[in-house]
Amino acid sequence: MTHEERQSLSQQIHELIQSTQSEISKLEEVTQPVKPENSLGRVSRMDAINNKSVMEASLRSKREKLSKLELALKKIDQADFGNCTRCASQIQPARLMLLPESDLCIRCAAR
Ligand SMILES: [Zn+2]
């Protein structure tokens, strides 16, 4: 990976971290406990609870993504950054731009 590729990747990761953080804080707002005393009817309350578990699942995966992105940012200056953790070959820069949190090359990820 060239110096320029590393720099633009680092920029990309910063942007992804910011957008993921703002998605997380939005999800945290909507996953507040459903108040039993709210004026929704029973059916809408069931809907609210179903929606909430979908939102919570998505919140969990966003948090996971955020921690992977932060890890990628920490590792970006290391010599072995961008190497597949399974086969140790270089992960394609295009793949890293799209999914900077990936630690497997496209071949290993497809397995
Ligand atoms: Zn691999």
mmCIF file of N, CA and C and ligand atoms in Angstrom:
data_model
loop_
_atom_site.group_PDB
_atom_site.id
_atom_site.type_symbol
_atom_site.label_atom_id
_atom_site.label_comp_id
_atom_site.label_asym_id
_atom_site.label_seq_id
_atom_site.Cartn_x
_atom_site.Cartn_y
_atom_site.Cartn_z
ATOM 1 N N MET A 1 0.854 -1.201 0.000
ATOM 2 C CA MET A 1 0.000 0.000 0.000
ATOM 3 C C MET A 1 0.887 1.248 0.000
ATOM 4 N N THR A 2 0.608 2.177 -0.900
ATOM 5 C CA THR A 2 1.426 3.392 -0.972
ATOM 6 C C THR A 2 1.055 4.357 0.156
ATOM 7 N N HIS A 3 1.929 5.350 0.347
ATOM 8 C CA HIS A 3 1.692 6.360 1.364
ATOM 9 C C HIS A 3 0.364 7.097 1.103
ATOM 10 N N GLU A 4 0.113 7.405 -0.179
ATOM 11 C CA GLU A 4 -1.122 8.124 -0.538
ATOM 12 C C GLU A 4 -2.356 7.281 -0.225
ATOM 13 N N GLU A 5 -2.253 5.985 -0.549
ATOM 14 C CA GLU A 5 -3.386 5.094 -0.281
ATOM 15 C C GLU A 5 -3.672 5.024 1.218
ATOM 16 N N ARG A 6 -2.597 4.968 1.991
ATOM 17 C CA ARG A 6 -2.730 4.926 3.438
ATOM 18 C C ARG A 6 -3.424 6.201 3.962
ATOM 19 N N GLN A 7 -3.001 7.334 3.383
ATOM 20 C CA GLN A 7 -3.587 8.602 3.833
ATOM 21 C C GLN A 7 -5.063 8.711 3.481
ATOM 22 N N SER A 8 -5.410 8.315 2.266
ATOM 23 C CA SER A 8 -6.815 8.458 1.904
ATOM 24 C C SER A 8 -7.662 7.432 2.652
ATOM 25 N N LEU A 9 -7.068 6.296 2.947
ATOM 26 C CA LEU A 9 -7.777 5.293 3.739
ATOM 27 C C LEU A 9 -8.021 5.803 5.165
ATOM 28 N N SER A 10 -7.010 6.448 5.725
ATOM 29 C CA SER A 10 -7.152 6.990 7.067
ATOM 30 C C SER A 10 -8.267 8.051 7.119
ATOM 31 N N GLN A 11 -8.308 8.887 6.085
ATOM 32 C CA GLN A 11 -9.363 9.893 5.951
ATOM 33 C C GLN A 11 -10.742 9.220 5.894
ATOM 34 N N GLN A 12 -10.808 8.188 5.063
ATOM 35 C CA GLN A 12 -12.042 7.419 4.889
ATOM 36 C C GLN A 12 -12.515 6.815 6.215
ATOM 37 N N ILE A 13 -11.571 6.272 6.987
ATOM 38 C CA ILE A 13 -11.919 5.657 8.261
ATOM 39 C C ILE A 13 -12.447 6.719 9.232
ATOM 40 N N HIS A 14 -11.785 7.893 9.253
ATOM 41 C CA HIS A 14 -12.264 8.988 10.110
ATOM 42 C C HIS A 14 -13.709 9.347 9.788
ATOM 43 N N GLU A 15 -13.997 9.447 8.481
ATOM 44 C CA GLU A 15 -15.364 9.802 8.085
ATOM 45 C C GLU A 15 -16.361 8.727 8.484
ATOM 46 N N LEU A 16 -15.973 7.465 8.291
ATOM 47 C CA LEU A 16 -16.859 6.367 8.665
ATOM 48 C C LEU A 16 -17.100 6.331 10.169
ATOM 49 N N ILE A 17 -16.060 6.629 10.945
ATOM 50 C CA ILE A 17 -16.222 6.647 12.401
ATOM 51 C C ILE A 17 -17.236 7.719 12.791
ATOM 52 N N GLN A 18 -17.113 8.886 12.172
ATOM 53 C CA GLN A 18 -18.054 9.961 12.493
ATOM 54 C C GLN A 18 -19.492 9.604 12.141
ATOM 55 N N SER A 19 -19.675 9.038 10.929
ATOM 56 C CA SER A 19 -21.049 8.736 10.551
ATOM 57 C C SER A 19 -21.606 7.587 11.390
ATOM 58 N N THR A 20 -20.752 6.619 11.740
ATOM 59 C CA THR A 20 -21.216 5.520 12.582
ATOM 60 C C THR A 20 -21.577 6.020 13.978
ATOM 61 N N GLN A 21 -20.776 6.955 14.498
ATOM 62 C CA GLN A 21 -21.086 7.504 15.821
ATOM 63 C C GLN A 21 -22.421 8.237 15.828
ATOM 64 N N SER A 22 -22.702 8.980 14.739
ATOM 65 C CA SER A 22 -23.967 9.710 14.743
ATOM 66 C C SER A 22 -25.140 8.742 14.571
ATOM 67 N N GLU A 23 -24.935 7.654 13.797
ATOM 68 C CA GLU A 23 -25.991 6.644 13.697
ATOM 69 C C GLU A 23 -26.230 5.985 15.055
ATOM 70 N N ILE A 24 -25.155 5.744 15.789
ATOM 71 C CA ILE A 24 -25.287 5.118 17.104
ATOM 72 C C ILE A 24 -26.073 6.016 18.052
ATOM 73 N N SER A 25 -25.772 7.313 18.041
ATOM 74 C CA SER A 25 -26.495 8.155 19.000
ATOM 75 C C SER A 25 -27.972 8.296 18.627
ATOM 76 N N LYS A 26 -28.274 8.262 17.319
ATOM 77 C CA LYS A 26 -29.690 8.260 16.920
ATOM 78 C C LYS A 26 -30.381 6.986 17.399
ATOM 79 N N LEU A 27 -29.702 5.851 17.217
ATOM 80 C CA LEU A 27 -30.279 4.569 17.627
ATOM 81 C C LEU A 27 -30.438 4.498 19.145
ATOM 82 N N GLU A 28 -29.494 5.100 19.858
ATOM 83 C CA GLU A 28 -29.612 5.094 21.322
ATOM 84 C C GLU A 28 -30.859 5.846 21.770
ATOM 85 N N GLU A 29 -31.182 6.921 21.034
ATOM 86 C CA GLU A 29 -32.396 7.670 21.364
ATOM 87 C C GLU A 29 -33.646 6.832 21.161
ATOM 88 N N VAL A 30 -33.717 6.149 20.000
ATOM 89 C CA VAL A 30 -34.944 5.402 19.713
ATOM 90 C C VAL A 30 -35.038 4.076 20.440
ATOM 91 N N THR A 31 -33.955 3.631 21.076
ATOM 92 C CA THR A 31 -34.046 2.379 21.824
ATOM 93 C C THR A 31 -34.215 2.611 23.325
ATOM 94 N N GLN A 32 -34.600 3.818 23.676
ATOM 95 C CA GLN A 32 -34.956 4.069 25.072
ATOM 96 C C GLN A 32 -36.115 3.139 25.452
ATOM 97 N N PRO A 33 -36.199 2.745 26.737
ATOM 98 C CA PRO A 33 -37.283 1.836 27.140
ATOM 99 C C PRO A 33 -38.658 2.383 26.742
ATOM 100 N N VAL A 34 -39.536 1.502 26.263
ATOM 101 C CA VAL A 34 -40.894 1.908 25.902
ATOM 102 C C VAL A 34 -41.676 2.113 27.197
ATOM 103 N N LYS A 35 -42.195 3.312 27.347
ATOM 104 C CA LYS A 35 -42.883 3.618 28.606
ATOM 105 C C LYS A 35 -44.253 2.956 28.648
ATOM 106 N N PRO A 36 -44.562 2.241 29.748
ATOM 107 C CA PRO A 36 -45.858 1.557 29.826
ATOM 108 C C PRO A 36 -47.015 2.545 29.885
ATOM 109 N N GLU A 37 -46.762 3.744 30.387
ATOM 110 C CA GLU A 37 -47.866 4.692 30.554
ATOM 111 C C GLU A 37 -48.115 5.518 29.299
ATOM 112 N N ASN A 38 -47.408 5.190 28.196
ATOM 113 C CA ASN A 38 -47.639 6.049 27.033
ATOM 114 C C ASN A 38 -49.020 5.810 26.445
ATOM 115 N N SER A 39 -49.449 6.768 25.637
ATOM 116 C CA SER A 39 -50.839 6.772 25.216
ATOM 117 C C SER A 39 -51.105 5.897 23.986
ATOM 118 N N LEU A 40 -50.086 5.149 23.540
ATOM 119 C CA LEU A 40 -50.300 4.280 22.381
ATOM 120 C C LEU A 40 -51.286 3.175 22.753
ATOM 121 N N GLY A 41 -52.007 2.698 21.759
ATOM 122 C CA GLY A 41 -52.871 1.545 22.005
ATOM 123 C C GLY A 41 -52.032 0.300 22.183
ATOM 124 N N ARG A 42 -52.679 -0.824 22.503
ATOM 125 C CA ARG A 42 -51.939 -2.038 22.762
ATOM 126 C C ARG A 42 -51.162 -2.503 21.538
ATOM 127 N N VAL A 43 -51.806 -2.438 20.361
ATOM 128 C CA VAL A 43 -51.149 -2.900 19.142
ATOM 129 C C VAL A 43 -49.927 -2.049 18.812
ATOM 130 N N SER A 44 -50.077 -0.743 18.931
ATOM 131 C CA SER A 44 -48.938 0.118 18.619
ATOM 132 C C SER A 44 -47.807 -0.113 19.599
ATOM 133 N N ARG A 45 -48.198 -0.470 20.821
ATOM 134 C CA ARG A 45 -47.160 -0.728 21.808
ATOM 135 C C ARG A 45 -46.370 -1.991 21.434
ATOM 136 N N MET A 46 -47.085 -3.017 20.949
ATOM 137 C CA MET A 46 -46.402 -4.222 20.474
ATOM 138 C C MET A 46 -45.476 -3.866 19.314
ATOM 139 N N ASP A 47 -45.957 -3.024 18.411
ATOM 140 C CA ASP A 47 -45.130 -2.575 17.287
ATOM 141 C C ASP A 47 -43.885 -1.888 17.788
ATOM 142 N N ALA A 48 -44.063 -1.035 18.760
ATOM 143 C CA ALA A 48 -42.943 -0.282 19.300
ATOM 144 C C ALA A 48 -41.901 -1.223 19.879
ATOM 145 N N ILE A 49 -42.379 -2.269 20.566
ATOM 146 C CA ILE A 49 -41.450 -3.215 21.174
ATOM 147 C C ILE A 49 -40.725 -4.028 20.091
ATOM 148 N N ASN A 50 -41.459 -4.449 19.045
ATOM 149 C CA ASN A 50 -40.811 -5.164 17.934
ATOM 150 C C ASN A 50 -39.774 -4.301 17.241
ATOM 151 N N ASN A 51 -40.151 -3.056 16.973
ATOM 152 C CA ASN A 51 -39.211 -2.126 16.343
ATOM 153 C C ASN A 51 -37.967 -1.972 17.188
ATOM 154 N N LYS A 52 -38.208 -1.916 18.499
ATOM 155 C CA LYS A 52 -37.113 -1.679 19.415
ATOM 156 C C LYS A 52 -36.082 -2.806 19.330
ATOM 157 N N SER A 53 -36.542 -4.056 19.214
ATOM 158 C CA SER A 53 -35.540 -5.129 19.163
ATOM 159 C C SER A 53 -34.781 -5.114 17.846
ATOM 160 N N VAL A 54 -35.438 -4.680 16.764
ATOM 161 C CA VAL A 54 -34.723 -4.516 15.499
ATOM 162 C C VAL A 54 -33.657 -3.434 15.642
ATOM 163 N N MET A 55 -34.065 -2.322 16.251
ATOM 164 C CA MET A 55 -33.143 -1.199 16.444
ATOM 165 C C MET A 55 -31.977 -1.586 17.344
ATOM 166 N N GLU A 56 -32.290 -2.393 18.372
ATOM 167 C CA GLU A 56 -31.211 -2.798 19.290
ATOM 168 C C GLU A 56 -30.195 -3.692 18.601
ATOM 169 N N ALA A 57 -30.685 -4.575 17.704
ATOM 170 C CA ALA A 57 -29.774 -5.433 16.954
ATOM 171 C C ALA A 57 -28.888 -4.576 16.059
ATOM 172 N N SER A 58 -29.498 -3.573 15.456
ATOM 173 C CA SER A 58 -28.724 -2.720 14.574
ATOM 174 C C SER A 58 -27.736 -1.858 15.365
ATOM 175 N N LEU A 59 -28.146 -1.449 16.558
ATOM 176 C CA LEU A 59 -27.246 -0.702 17.438
ATOM 177 C C LEU A 59 -26.018 -1.540 17.812
ATOM 178 N N ARG A 60 -26.272 -2.817 18.126
ATOM 179 C CA ARG A 60 -25.159 -3.700 18.468
ATOM 180 C C ARG A 60 -24.179 -3.840 17.311
ATOM 181 N N SER A 61 -24.715 -4.001 16.094
ATOM 182 C CA SER A 61 -23.793 -4.195 14.974
ATOM 183 C C SER A 61 -23.053 -2.907 14.631
ATOM 184 N N LYS A 62 -23.695 -1.751 14.834
ATOM 185 C CA LYS A 62 -23.002 -0.476 14.607
ATOM 186 C C LYS A 62 -21.864 -0.285 15.607
ATOM 187 N N ARG A 63 -22.131 -0.688 16.855
ATOM 188 C CA ARG A 63 -21.083 -0.545 17.874
ATOM 189 C C ARG A 63 -19.895 -1.435 17.569
ATOM 190 N N GLU A 64 -20.199 -2.626 17.070
ATOM 191 C CA GLU A 64 -19.148 -3.560 16.691
ATOM 192 C C GLU A 64 -18.317 -2.977 15.541
ATOM 193 N N LYS A 65 -19.022 -2.402 14.567
ATOM 194 C CA LYS A 65 -18.354 -1.795 13.431
ATOM 195 C C LYS A 65 -17.455 -0.646 13.897
ATOM 196 N N LEU A 66 -17.980 0.169 14.805
ATOM 197 C CA LEU A 66 -17.214 1.300 15.314
ATOM 198 C C LEU A 66 -15.924 0.836 15.977
ATOM 199 N N SER A 67 -15.997 -0.233 16.776
ATOM 200 C CA SER A 67 -14.772 -0.656 17.455
ATOM 201 C C SER A 67 -13.776 -1.237 16.457
ATOM 202 N N LYS A 68 -14.274 -1.892 15.394
ATOM 203 C CA LYS A 68 -13.366 -2.388 14.357
ATOM 204 C C LYS A 68 -12.712 -1.239 13.597
ATOM 205 N N LEU A 69 -13.491 -0.183 13.352
ATOM 206 C CA LEU A 69 -12.941 0.975 12.642
ATOM 207 C C LEU A 69 -11.866 1.657 13.476
ATOM 208 N N GLU A 70 -12.136 1.770 14.784
ATOM 209 C CA GLU A 70 -11.153 2.406 15.660
ATOM 210 C C GLU A 70 -9.873 1.590 15.726
ATOM 211 N N LEU A 71 -10.043 0.275 15.713
ATOM 212 C CA LEU A 71 -8.886 -0.613 15.714
ATOM 213 C C LEU A 71 -8.096 -0.452 14.410
ATOM 214 N N ALA A 72 -8.814 -0.372 13.286
ATOM 215 C CA ALA A 72 -8.158 -0.208 11.990
ATOM 216 C C ALA A 72 -7.351 1.089 11.962
ATOM 217 N N LEU A 73 -7.921 2.132 12.547
ATOM 218 C CA LEU A 73 -7.243 3.426 12.584
ATOM 219 C C LEU A 73 -5.966 3.363 13.425
ATOM 220 N N LYS A 74 -6.014 2.582 14.489
ATOM 221 C CA LYS A 74 -4.835 2.435 15.339
ATOM 222 C C LYS A 74 -3.739 1.653 14.620
ATOM 223 N N LYS A 75 -4.179 0.682 13.795
ATOM 224 C CA LYS A 75 -3.211 -0.204 13.158
ATOM 225 C C LYS A 75 -2.688 0.323 11.827
ATOM 226 N N ILE A 76 -3.292 1.424 11.337
ATOM 227 C CA ILE A 76 -3.006 1.830 9.963
ATOM 228 C C ILE A 76 -1.541 2.161 9.706
ATOM 229 N N ASP A 77 -0.818 2.594 10.730
ATOM 230 C CA ASP A 77 0.585 2.946 10.529
ATOM 231 C C ASP A 77 1.531 1.764 10.687
ATOM 232 N N GLN A 78 0.990 0.641 11.108
ATOM 233 C CA GLN A 78 1.847 -0.533 11.276
ATOM 234 C C GLN A 78 2.132 -1.179 9.928
ATOM 235 N N ALA A 79 3.311 -1.782 9.838
ATOM 236 C CA ALA A 79 3.763 -2.350 8.563
ATOM 237 C C ALA A 79 2.824 -3.431 8.048
ATOM 238 N N ASP A 80 2.233 -4.189 8.971
ATOM 239 C CA ASP A 80 1.399 -5.296 8.495
ATOM 240 C C ASP A 80 -0.061 -4.905 8.341
ATOM 241 N N PHE A 81 -0.348 -3.591 8.401
ATOM 242 C CA PHE A 81 -1.728 -3.179 8.196
ATOM 243 C C PHE A 81 -2.169 -3.522 6.778
ATOM 244 N N GLY A 82 -3.397 -4.031 6.651
ATOM 245 C CA GLY A 82 -3.900 -4.360 5.322
ATOM 246 C C GLY A 82 -3.537 -5.763 4.888
ATOM 247 N N ASN A 83 -2.887 -6.506 5.789
ATOM 248 C CA ASN A 83 -2.610 -7.905 5.469
ATOM 249 C C ASN A 83 -3.725 -8.781 6.030
ATOM 250 N N CYS A 84 -4.065 -9.780 5.273
ATOM 251 C CA CYS A 84 -5.100 -10.716 5.678
ATOM 252 C C CYS A 84 -4.639 -11.468 6.927
ATOM 253 N N THR A 85 -5.505 -11.541 7.943
ATOM 254 C CA THR A 85 -5.096 -12.227 9.168
ATOM 255 C C THR A 85 -5.104 -13.740 9.003
ATOM 256 N N ARG A 86 -5.696 -14.232 7.914
ATOM 257 C CA ARG A 86 -5.700 -15.679 7.730
ATOM 258 C C ARG A 86 -4.560 -16.146 6.832
ATOM 259 N N CYS A 87 -4.388 -15.529 5.664
ATOM 260 C CA CYS A 87 -3.379 -16.018 4.728
ATOM 261 C C CYS A 87 -2.198 -15.058 4.591
ATOM 262 N N ALA A 88 -2.262 -13.900 5.303
ATOM 263 C CA ALA A 88 -1.174 -12.925 5.338
ATOM 264 C C ALA A 88 -0.897 -12.233 4.004
ATOM 265 N N SER A 89 -1.729 -12.457 3.001
ATOM 266 C CA SER A 89 -1.511 -11.716 1.758
ATOM 267 C C SER A 89 -2.145 -10.332 1.878
ATOM 268 N N GLN A 90 -1.728 -9.428 1.004
ATOM 269 C CA GLN A 90 -2.181 -8.039 1.044
ATOM 270 C C GLN A 90 -3.670 -7.958 0.659
ATOM 271 N N ILE A 91 -4.459 -7.308 1.500
ATOM 272 C CA ILE A 91 -5.869 -7.097 1.152
ATOM 273 C C ILE A 91 -5.933 -6.014 0.077
ATOM 274 N N GLN A 92 -6.748 -6.219 -0.952
ATOM 275 C CA GLN A 92 -6.858 -5.253 -2.043
ATOM 276 C C GLN A 92 -7.231 -3.871 -1.501
ATOM 277 N N PRO A 93 -6.481 -2.803 -1.892
ATOM 278 C CA PRO A 93 -6.797 -1.452 -1.412
ATOM 279 C C PRO A 93 -8.254 -1.061 -1.668
ATOM 280 N N ALA A 94 -8.811 -1.501 -2.791
ATOM 281 C CA ALA A 94 -10.207 -1.167 -3.094
ATOM 282 C C ALA A 94 -11.149 -1.753 -2.047
ATOM 283 N N ARG A 95 -10.823 -2.955 -1.603
ATOM 284 C CA ARG A 95 -11.634 -3.600 -0.565
ATOM 285 C C ARG A 95 -11.500 -2.841 0.758
ATOM 286 N N LEU A 96 -10.295 -2.401 1.067
ATOM 287 C CA LEU A 96 -10.077 -1.663 2.312
ATOM 288 C C LEU A 96 -10.797 -0.312 2.288
ATOM 289 N N MET A 97 -10.863 0.322 1.114
ATOM 290 C CA MET A 97 -11.567 1.599 1.024
ATOM 291 C C MET A 97 -13.054 1.407 1.296
ATOM 292 N N LEU A 98 -13.563 0.283 0.806
ATOM 293 C CA LEU A 98 -14.988 0.009 0.961
ATOM 294 C C LEU A 98 -15.303 -0.461 2.378
ATOM 295 N N LEU A 99 -14.446 -1.320 2.901
ATOM 296 C CA LEU A 99 -14.665 -1.933 4.213
ATOM 297 C C LEU A 99 -13.371 -1.867 5.026
ATOM 298 N N PRO A 100 -13.016 -0.679 5.519
ATOM 299 C CA PRO A 100 -11.718 -0.539 6.205
ATOM 300 C C PRO A 100 -11.600 -1.429 7.430
ATOM 301 N N GLU A 101 -12.718 -1.887 7.969
ATOM 302 C CA GLU A 101 -12.665 -2.703 9.174
ATOM 303 C C GLU A 101 -12.379 -4.171 8.855
ATOM 304 N N SER A 102 -12.275 -4.509 7.552
ATOM 305 C CA SER A 102 -12.078 -5.922 7.223
ATOM 306 C C SER A 102 -10.641 -6.342 7.493
ATOM 307 N N ASP A 103 -10.471 -7.548 8.049
ATOM 308 C CA ASP A 103 -9.123 -8.030 8.304
ATOM 309 C C ASP A 103 -8.859 -9.335 7.544
ATOM 310 N N LEU A 104 -9.739 -9.635 6.588
ATOM 311 C CA LEU A 104 -9.546 -10.801 5.735
ATOM 312 C C LEU A 104 -9.521 -10.340 4.285
ATOM 313 N N CYS A 105 -8.713 -11.007 3.458
ATOM 314 C CA CYS A 105 -8.730 -10.678 2.038
ATOM 315 C C CYS A 105 -10.025 -11.231 1.439
ATOM 316 N N ILE A 106 -10.291 -10.810 0.206
ATOM 317 C CA ILE A 106 -11.577 -11.162 -0.408
ATOM 318 C C ILE A 106 -11.713 -12.687 -0.540
ATOM 319 N N ARG A 107 -10.590 -13.373 -0.798
ATOM 320 C CA ARG A 107 -10.655 -14.820 -0.979
ATOM 321 C C ARG A 107 -10.993 -15.532 0.333
ATOM 322 N N CYS A 108 -10.340 -15.112 1.427
ATOM 323 C CA CYS A 108 -10.616 -15.747 2.717
ATOM 324 C C CYS A 108 -12.013 -15.388 3.229
ATOM 325 N N ALA A 109 -12.437 -14.154 2.959
ATOM 326 C CA ALA A 109 -13.754 -13.721 3.427
ATOM 327 C C ALA A 109 -14.864 -14.501 2.731
ATOM 328 N N ALA A 110 -14.622 -14.914 1.497
ATOM 329 C CA ALA A 110 -15.629 -15.637 0.727
ATOM 330 C C ALA A 110 -15.729 -17.102 1.154
ATOM 331 N N ARG A 111 -14.762 -17.552 1.905
ATOM 332 C CA ARG A 111 -14.750 -18.938 2.317
ATOM 333 C C ARG A 111 -15.783 -19.260 3.376
HETATM 334 ZN ZN ZN B 1 -6.581 -14.174 3.023
#
